[in-house]
PDB file of C-alpha atoms and ligand atoms in Angstrom:
ATOM      1  CA  UNK A 481       0.051   0.047   0.057  1.00  0.00           C
ATOM      2  CA  UNK A 482       0.976   3.702  -0.786  1.00  0.00           C
ATOM      3  CA  UNK A 483       0.027   7.038  -0.180  1.00  0.00           C
ATOM      4  CA  UNK A 484      -0.152  10.159  -2.270  1.00  0.00           C
ATOM      5  CA  UNK A 485      -1.786  13.249  -3.310  1.00  0.00           C
ATOM      6  CA  UNK A 486      -4.979  13.235  -5.256  1.00  0.00           C
ATOM      7  CA  UNK A 487      -4.958  14.545  -8.436  1.00  0.00           C
ATOM      8  CA  UNK A 488      -7.932  15.293 -10.884  1.00  0.00           C
ATOM      9  CA  UNK A 489      -8.023  11.763 -12.708  1.00  0.00           C
ATOM     10  CA  UNK A 490      -8.495  10.049  -9.537  1.00  0.00           C
ATOM     11  CA  UNK A 491     -11.707  11.908  -8.836  1.00  0.00           C
ATOM     12  CA  UNK A 492     -13.982   8.622 -10.818  1.00  0.00           C
ATOM     13  CA  UNK A 493     -12.179   6.287  -8.259  1.00  0.00           C
ATOM     14  CA  UNK A 494     -12.593   8.295  -5.032  1.00  0.00           C
ATOM     15  CA  UNK A 495     -16.469   9.031  -5.668  1.00  0.00           C
ATOM     16  CA  UNK A 496     -16.553   4.842  -5.979  1.00  0.00           C
ATOM     17  CA  UNK A 497     -14.374   3.939  -2.976  1.00  0.00           C
ATOM     18  CA  UNK A 498     -16.879   6.583  -0.838  1.00  0.00           C
ATOM     19  CA  UNK A 499     -19.722   5.207  -2.542  1.00  0.00           C
ATOM     20  CA  UNK A 500     -18.969   2.017  -1.050  1.00  0.00           C
ATOM     21  CA  UNK A 501     -17.692   2.844   2.333  1.00  0.00           C
ATOM     22  CA  UNK A 502     -21.000   4.970   2.517  1.00  0.00           C
ATOM     23  CA  UNK A 503     -23.564   2.532   1.403  1.00  0.00           C
ATOM     24  CA  UNK A 504     -26.627   1.998   3.041  1.00  0.00           C
ATOM     25  CA  UNK A 505     -29.177  -1.142   2.455  1.00  0.00           C
ATOM     26  CA  UNK A 506     -29.436  -0.198  -1.156  1.00  0.00           C
ATOM     27  CA  UNK A 507     -26.138   0.121  -2.883  1.00  0.00           C
ATOM     28  CA  UNK A 508     -27.681   1.499  -5.581  1.00  0.00           C
ATOM     29  CA  UNK A 509     -28.589   4.710  -3.786  1.00  0.00           C
ATOM     30  CA  UNK A 510     -25.502   7.260  -3.833  1.00  0.00           C
ATOM     31  CA  UNK A 511     -24.610   8.413  -0.587  1.00  0.00           C
ATOM     32  CA  UNK A 512     -24.861  11.835   0.305  1.00  0.00           C
ATOM     33  CA  UNK A 513     -20.494  11.748   0.857  1.00  0.00           C
ATOM     34  CA  UNK A 514     -20.614  11.471  -2.838  1.00  0.00           C
ATOM     35  CA  UNK A 515     -22.005  14.989  -3.656  1.00  0.00           C
ATOM     36  CA  UNK A 516     -20.468  16.517  -0.949  1.00  0.00           C
ATOM     37  CA  UNK A 517     -16.977  15.307  -2.415  1.00  0.00           C
ATOM     38  CA  UNK A 518     -17.957  16.583  -5.811  1.00  0.00           C
ATOM     39  CA  UNK A 519     -18.562  19.966  -4.688  1.00  0.00           C
ATOM     40  CA  UNK A 520     -15.797  20.254  -2.392  1.00  0.00           C
ATOM     41  CA  UNK A 521     -13.694  19.599  -5.202  1.00  0.00           C
ATOM     42  CA  UNK A 522     -15.342  21.793  -7.289  1.00  0.00           C
ATOM     43  CA  UNK A 523     -15.273  24.851  -4.876  1.00  0.00           C
ATOM     44  CA  UNK A 524     -13.005  27.435  -3.180  1.00  0.00           C
ATOM     45  CA  UNK A 525     -12.043  25.778   0.055  1.00  0.00           C
ATOM     46  CA  UNK A 526     -10.419  22.857  -1.865  1.00  0.00           C
ATOM     47  CA  UNK A 527      -7.131  22.601  -1.340  1.00  0.00           C
ATOM     48  CA  UNK A 528      -5.032  19.511  -3.013  1.00  0.00           C
ATOM     49  CA  UNK A 529      -2.637  19.766   0.207  1.00  0.00           C
ATOM     50  CA  UNK A 530      -5.192  18.047   1.999  1.00  0.00           C
ATOM     51  CA  UNK A 531      -6.528  15.447  -0.186  1.00  0.00           C
ATOM     52  CA  UNK A 532      -5.065  11.884  -0.065  1.00  0.00           C
ATOM     53  CA  UNK A 533      -4.942   8.620  -1.141  1.00  0.00           C
ATOM     54  CA  UNK A 534      -4.355   5.202   0.287  1.00  0.00           C
ATOM     55  CA  UNK A 535      -3.661   3.272  -3.247  1.00  0.00           C
ATOM     56  CA  UNK A 536      -3.014  -1.037  -3.468  1.00  0.00           C
ATOM     57  CA  UNK A 537      -0.816  -0.524  -6.545  1.00  0.00           C
ATOM     58  CA  UNK A 538      -3.071   1.659  -8.947  1.00  0.00           C
ATOM     59  CA  UNK A 539      -6.388   1.050  -7.256  1.00  0.00           C
ATOM     60  CA  UNK A 540      -7.676   3.538  -5.156  1.00  0.00           C
ATOM     61  CA  UNK A 541      -8.741   1.709  -1.731  1.00  0.00           C
ATOM     62  CA  UNK A 542      -9.093   5.229   0.335  1.00  0.00           C
ATOM     63  CA  UNK A 543      -9.329   8.739   0.405  1.00  0.00           C
ATOM     64  CA  UNK A 544      -9.359  11.198   3.161  1.00  0.00           C
ATOM     65  CA  UNK A 545      -9.648  15.459   2.532  1.00  0.00           C
ATOM     66  CA  UNK A 546      -9.687  18.633   4.488  1.00  0.00           C
ATOM     67  CA  UNK A 547     -11.091  21.693   3.307  1.00  0.00           C
ATOM     68  CA  UNK A 548     -11.043  25.240   4.614  1.00  0.00           C
ATOM     69  CA  UNK A 549     -13.306  26.651   7.026  1.00  0.00           C
ATOM     70  CA  UNK A 550     -13.263  29.358   8.892  1.00  0.00           C
ATOM     71  CA  UNK A 551     -13.370  30.627  12.597  1.00  0.00           C
ATOM     72  CA  UNK A 552     -13.881  34.276  12.234  1.00  0.00           C
ATOM     73  CA  UNK A 553     -11.479  35.754   9.564  1.00  0.00           C
ATOM     74  CA  UNK A 554      -9.145  32.787  10.888  1.00  0.00           C
ATOM     75  CA  UNK A 555      -8.901  29.728   8.145  1.00  0.00           C
ATOM     76  CA  UNK A 556      -8.924  26.346   9.464  1.00  0.00           C
ATOM     77  CA  UNK A 557      -9.093  22.969   8.151  1.00  0.00           C
ATOM     78  CA  UNK A 558     -12.271  20.576   8.604  1.00  0.00           C
ATOM     79  CA  UNK A 559     -11.844  17.208   7.957  1.00  0.00           C
ATOM     80  CA  UNK A 560     -14.234  14.921   6.185  1.00  0.00           C
ATOM     81  CA  UNK A 561     -15.432  12.325   4.494  1.00  0.00           C
ATOM     82  CA  UNK A 562     -12.686   9.987   5.152  1.00  0.00           C
ATOM     83  CA  UNK A 563     -13.575   6.260   3.284  1.00  0.00           C
ATOM     84  CA  UNK A 564     -11.692   3.403   3.091  1.00  0.00           C
ATOM     85  CA  UNK A 565     -12.916   0.515   0.687  1.00  0.00           C
ATOM     86  CA  UNK A 566     -14.982  -2.120   2.420  1.00  0.00           C
ATOM     87  CA  UNK A 567     -12.356  -5.079   2.119  1.00  0.00           C
ATOM     88  CA  UNK A 568     -10.103  -3.094   2.930  1.00  0.00           C
ATOM     89  CA  UNK A 569     -11.219  -2.011   6.160  1.00  0.00           C
ATOM     90  CA  UNK A 570      -9.760  -3.243   9.526  1.00  0.00           C
ATOM     91  CA  UNK A 571      -6.078  -3.511   8.116  1.00  0.00           C
ATOM     92  CA  UNK A 572      -5.129   0.295   9.263  1.00  0.00           C
ATOM     93  CA  UNK A 573      -5.643   2.117   5.903  1.00  0.00           C
ATOM     94  CA  UNK A 574      -8.209   4.773   7.798  1.00  0.00           C
ATOM     95  CA  UNK A 575      -5.210   5.743  10.375  1.00  0.00           C
ATOM     96  CA  UNK A 576      -2.337   6.099   7.777  1.00  0.00           C
ATOM     97  CA  UNK A 577      -4.589   8.431   5.710  1.00  0.00           C
ATOM     98  CA  UNK A 578      -5.040   9.852   9.483  1.00  0.00           C
ATOM     99  CA  UNK A 579      -1.645  10.012  10.208  1.00  0.00           C
ATOM    100  CA  UNK A 580      -0.495  11.836   6.464  1.00  0.00           C
ATOM    101  CA  UNK A 581      -3.075  14.564   6.428  1.00  0.00           C
ATOM    102  CA  UNK A 582      -2.116  15.618  10.234  1.00  0.00           C
ATOM    103  CA  UNK A 583       1.530  15.273   9.056  1.00  0.00           C
ATOM    104  CA  UNK A 584       0.864  17.617   5.872  1.00  0.00           C
ATOM    105  CA  UNK A 585      -1.145  19.868   8.775  1.00  0.00           C
ATOM    106  CA  UNK A 586       1.669  19.957  10.934  1.00  0.00           C
ATOM    107  CA  UNK A 587       4.835  20.549   7.826  1.00  0.00           C
ATOM    108  CA  UNK A 588       2.178  23.647   7.180  1.00  0.00           C
ATOM    109  CA  UNK A 589       2.432  24.986  10.869  1.00  0.00           C
ATOM    110  CA  UNK A 590      -1.495  24.603  11.206  1.00  0.00           C
ATOM    111  CA  UNK A 591      -2.819  25.570  14.543  1.00  0.00           C
ATOM    112  CA  UNK A 592      -5.279  22.087  14.159  1.00  0.00           C
ATOM    113  CA  UNK A 593      -7.939  20.616  12.518  1.00  0.00           C
ATOM    114  CA  UNK A 594     -12.208  20.155  13.534  1.00  0.00           C
ATOM    115  CA  UNK A 595     -14.408  17.429  12.289  1.00  0.00           C
ATOM    116  CA  UNK A 596     -17.433  16.011  13.215  1.00  0.00           C
ATOM    117  CA  UNK A 597     -17.475  12.570  14.016  1.00  0.00           C
ATOM    118  CA  UNK A 598     -17.455   9.293  15.936  1.00  0.00           C
ATOM    119  CA  UNK A 599     -15.328  10.100  19.519  1.00  0.00           C
ATOM    120  CA  UNK A 600     -14.819   6.624  19.903  1.00  0.00           C
ATOM    121  CA  UNK A 601     -12.359   6.464  16.308  1.00  0.00           C
ATOM    122  CA  UNK A 602     -11.372   9.957  16.171  1.00  0.00           C
ATOM    123  CA  UNK A 603     -10.105   9.951  19.748  1.00  0.00           C
ATOM    124  CA  UNK A 604      -7.397   7.439  19.010  1.00  0.00           C
ATOM    125  CA  UNK A 605      -5.706  10.359  17.273  1.00  0.00           C
ATOM    126  CA  UNK A 606      -5.515  12.996  19.528  1.00  0.00           C
ATOM    127  CA  UNK A 607      -9.055  14.341  18.624  1.00  0.00           C
ATOM    128  CA  UNK A 608     -10.885  16.014  21.559  1.00  0.00           C
ATOM    129  CA  UNK A 609     -14.187  17.538  22.497  1.00  0.00           C
ATOM    130  CA  UNK A 610     -13.747  21.004  20.733  1.00  0.00           C
ATOM    131  CA  UNK A 611     -15.706  22.949  22.677  1.00  0.00           C
ATOM    132  CA  UNK A 612     -13.547  22.757  25.620  1.00  0.00           C
ATOM    133  CA  UNK A 613     -10.871  24.707  23.807  1.00  0.00           C
ATOM    134  CA  UNK A 614     -13.638  27.084  22.768  1.00  0.00           C
ATOM    135  CA  UNK A 615     -14.188  25.653  19.284  1.00  0.00           C
ATOM    136  CA  UNK A 616     -18.160  25.969  18.887  1.00  0.00           C
ATOM    137  CA  UNK A 617     -20.193  24.029  15.910  1.00  0.00           C
ATOM    138  CA  UNK A 618     -22.809  25.947  13.944  1.00  0.00           C
ATOM    139  CA  UNK A 619     -25.136  22.998  15.345  1.00  0.00           C
ATOM    140  CA  UNK A 620     -24.932  22.806  19.198  1.00  0.00           C
ATOM    141  CA  UNK A 621     -26.247  19.227  19.313  1.00  0.00           C
ATOM    142  CA  UNK A 622     -23.133  17.953  17.757  1.00  0.00           C
ATOM    143  CA  UNK A 623     -22.042  18.082  21.394  1.00  0.00           C
ATOM    144  CA  UNK A 624     -19.005  15.875  21.489  1.00  0.00           C
ATOM    145  CA  UNK A 625     -18.648  15.027  18.199  1.00  0.00           C
ATOM    146  CA  UNK A 626     -17.343  18.246  17.084  1.00  0.00           C
ATOM    147  CA  UNK A 627     -13.839  17.489  18.073  1.00  0.00           C
ATOM    148  CA  UNK A 628     -10.166  19.178  17.730  1.00  0.00           C
ATOM    149  CA  UNK A 629      -7.007  17.898  16.824  1.00  0.00           C
ATOM    150  CA  UNK A 630      -4.774  20.393  18.024  1.00  0.00           C
ATOM    151  CA  UNK A 631      -1.529  20.708  16.940  1.00  0.00           C
ATOM    152  CA  UNK A 632      -0.380  24.336  18.429  1.00  0.00           C
ATOM    153  CA  UNK A 633      -2.440  25.328  20.986  1.00  0.00           C
ATOM    154  CA  UNK A 634      -0.956  28.993  21.431  1.00  0.00           C
ATOM    155  CA  UNK A 635      -2.141  29.518  17.644  1.00  0.00           C
ATOM    156  CA  UNK A 636      -5.358  27.939  18.092  1.00  0.00           C
ATOM    157  CA  UNK A 637      -8.273  30.289  17.309  1.00  0.00           C
ATOM    158  CA  UNK A 638     -11.599  30.246  19.350  1.00  0.00           C
ATOM    159  CA  UNK A 639     -14.934  31.441  18.357  1.00  0.00           C
ATOM    160  CA  UNK A 640     -17.608  29.707  15.765  1.00  0.00           C
ATOM    161  CA  UNK A 641     -16.472  27.507  13.161  1.00  0.00           C
ATOM    162  CA  UNK A 642     -18.190  27.786  10.130  1.00  0.00           C
ATOM    163  CA  UNK A 643     -17.349  24.312   7.799  1.00  0.00           C
ATOM    164  CA  UNK A 644     -16.569  24.916   3.953  1.00  0.00           C
ATOM    165  CA  UNK A 645     -20.317  26.140   2.041  1.00  0.00           C
ATOM    166  CA  UNK A 646     -21.016  22.272   0.644  1.00  0.00           C
ATOM    167  CA  UNK A 647     -21.283  21.115   4.267  1.00  0.00           C
ATOM    168  CA  UNK A 648     -24.416  22.977   4.014  1.00  0.00           C
ATOM    169  CA  UNK A 649     -23.814  23.426   7.546  1.00  0.00           C
TER     170      UNK A 649
HETATM  171  C1  LIG B 331     -14.288   4.454   9.625  1.00  0.00           C
HETATM  172  C2  LIG B 331     -13.718   4.088   8.616  1.00  0.00           C
HETATM  173  C3  LIG B 331     -12.078   5.181   7.330  1.00  0.00           C
HETATM  174  C4  LIG B 331     -11.936   3.499   8.972  1.00  0.00           C
HETATM  175  O1  LIG B 331     -11.135   2.745   7.932  1.00  0.00           O
HETATM  176  P1  LIG B 331     -10.056   1.731   8.555  1.00  0.00           P
HETATM  177  O2  LIG B 331      -9.167   1.679   7.645  1.00  0.00           O
HETATM  178  O3  LIG B 331     -10.798   0.612   8.634  1.00  0.00           O
HETATM  179  O4  LIG B 331      -9.532   2.089   9.767  1.00  0.00           O
HETATM  180  P2  LIG B 331      -8.397   1.355  10.728  1.00  0.00           P
HETATM  181  O5  LIG B 331      -7.964   0.009  10.417  1.00  0.00           O
HETATM  182  O6  LIG B 331      -7.030   2.213  10.610  1.00  0.00           O
HETATM  183  O7  LIG B 331      -8.834   1.064  12.315  1.00  0.00           O
HETATM  184  C5  LIG B 331      -9.800   0.244  12.488  1.00  0.00           C
HETATM  185  C6  LIG B 331     -10.256   0.323  13.835  1.00  0.00           C
HETATM  186  O8  LIG B 331     -11.325   1.545  13.728  1.00  0.00           O
HETATM  187  C7  LIG B 331     -12.430   1.526  14.875  1.00  0.00           C
HETATM  188  N1  LIG B 331     -13.456   1.633  14.215  1.00  0.00           N
HETATM  189  C8  LIG B 331     -13.581   1.978  12.652  1.00  0.00           C
HETATM  190  N2  LIG B 331     -15.020   2.739  12.543  1.00  0.00           N
HETATM  191  C9  LIG B 331     -15.520   2.612  13.549  1.00  0.00           C
HETATM  192  C10 LIG B 331     -16.495   3.345  14.176  1.00  0.00           C
HETATM  193  N3  LIG B 331     -17.527   3.839  13.289  1.00  0.00           N
HETATM  194  N4  LIG B 331     -16.672   3.699  15.365  1.00  0.00           N
HETATM  195  C11 LIG B 331     -15.475   3.419  16.164  1.00  0.00           C
HETATM  196  N5  LIG B 331     -14.599   2.766  15.685  1.00  0.00           N
HETATM  197  C12 LIG B 331     -14.351   2.590  14.975  1.00  0.00           C
HETATM  198  C13 LIG B 331     -12.295  -0.125  15.147  1.00  0.00           C
HETATM  199  O9  LIG B 331     -11.774  -0.243  16.143  1.00  0.00           O
HETATM  200  C14 LIG B 331     -11.151  -0.886  14.446  1.00  0.00           C
HETATM  201  O10 LIG B 331     -10.585  -1.456  14.847  1.00  0.00           O
HETATM  202  P3  LIG B 331     -10.737  -3.582  14.562  1.00  0.00           P
HETATM  203  O11 LIG B 331      -9.822  -3.190  13.480  1.00  0.00           O
HETATM  204  O12 LIG B 331     -10.085  -4.209  15.437  1.00  0.00           O
HETATM  205  O13 LIG B 331     -11.998  -3.479  14.273  1.00  0.00           O
HETATM  206  C15 LIG B 331     -13.486   2.924   7.549  1.00  0.00           C
HETATM  207  O14 LIG B 331     -14.111   1.770   8.472  1.00  0.00           O
HETATM  208  C16 LIG B 331     -14.457   3.606   6.764  1.00  0.00           C
HETATM  209  O15 LIG B 331     -14.746   3.818   5.588  1.00  0.00           O
HETATM  210  N6  LIG B 331     -16.296   3.375   6.975  1.00  0.00           N
HETATM  211  C17 LIG B 331     -16.823   4.048   6.097  1.00  0.00           C
HETATM  212  C18 LIG B 331     -17.459   5.928   6.155  1.00  0.00           C
HETATM  213  C19 LIG B 331     -16.893   6.195   7.508  1.00  0.00           C
HETATM  214  O16 LIG B 331     -17.791   6.073   8.596  1.00  0.00           O
HETATM  215  N7  LIG B 331     -15.771   7.184   7.733  1.00  0.00           N
HETATM  216  C20 LIG B 331     -15.987   8.003   8.532  1.00  0.00           C
HETATM  217  C21 LIG B 331     -16.946   9.328   9.142  1.00  0.00           C
HETATM  218  S1  LIG B 331     -16.548  10.627   7.947  1.00  0.00           S
END
């Protein structure tokens, strides 16, 4: 398995992996995450440095993306979706993608990344409840599911987090 940045020609494979990972009862129904990704790729908040693939040979088996949101005037990344092809799950691919995007964020000297996700999964990557750090979601009902991974607490902004427009929140 190897990791590299996503490029335009990878998009169809990324949609396929995301579709498979998020598929519900009816695999013919396209999960919302696929159209979200399509909009994220097309919006000004997309940054190819933070769209990362896992590959088995030439086959895309996983993808993670973070896009630029804001806390007031301060740009801050919001992570998601993260998807691993079902047949490759439970082998550490998701963990490697998370590590890669964090390495990239640290290389760019970012203060932190937020996400909306399951604490049971994301805690292992150093995510903690964002509100305890003074970062508030647009929907207060997200509670402990709105999380932040802090890289530099001296630079971490506080206030309300506004996701990129395609998230619709
Ligand atoms: C969540 C996901 C990205 C994890 O990818 P992965 O490559 O299987 O992750 P890893 O192998 O690094 O870690 C697997 C561990 O994560 C944990 N885990 C996976 N999904 C979890 C969840 N929803 N809640 C809590 N823990 C979870 C399990 O403890 C698992 O351990 P196990 O293999 O012993 O069962 C993958 O399952 C996936 O694509 N799921 C569907 C889409 C999704 O829910 N994406 C995340 C929300 S944006």
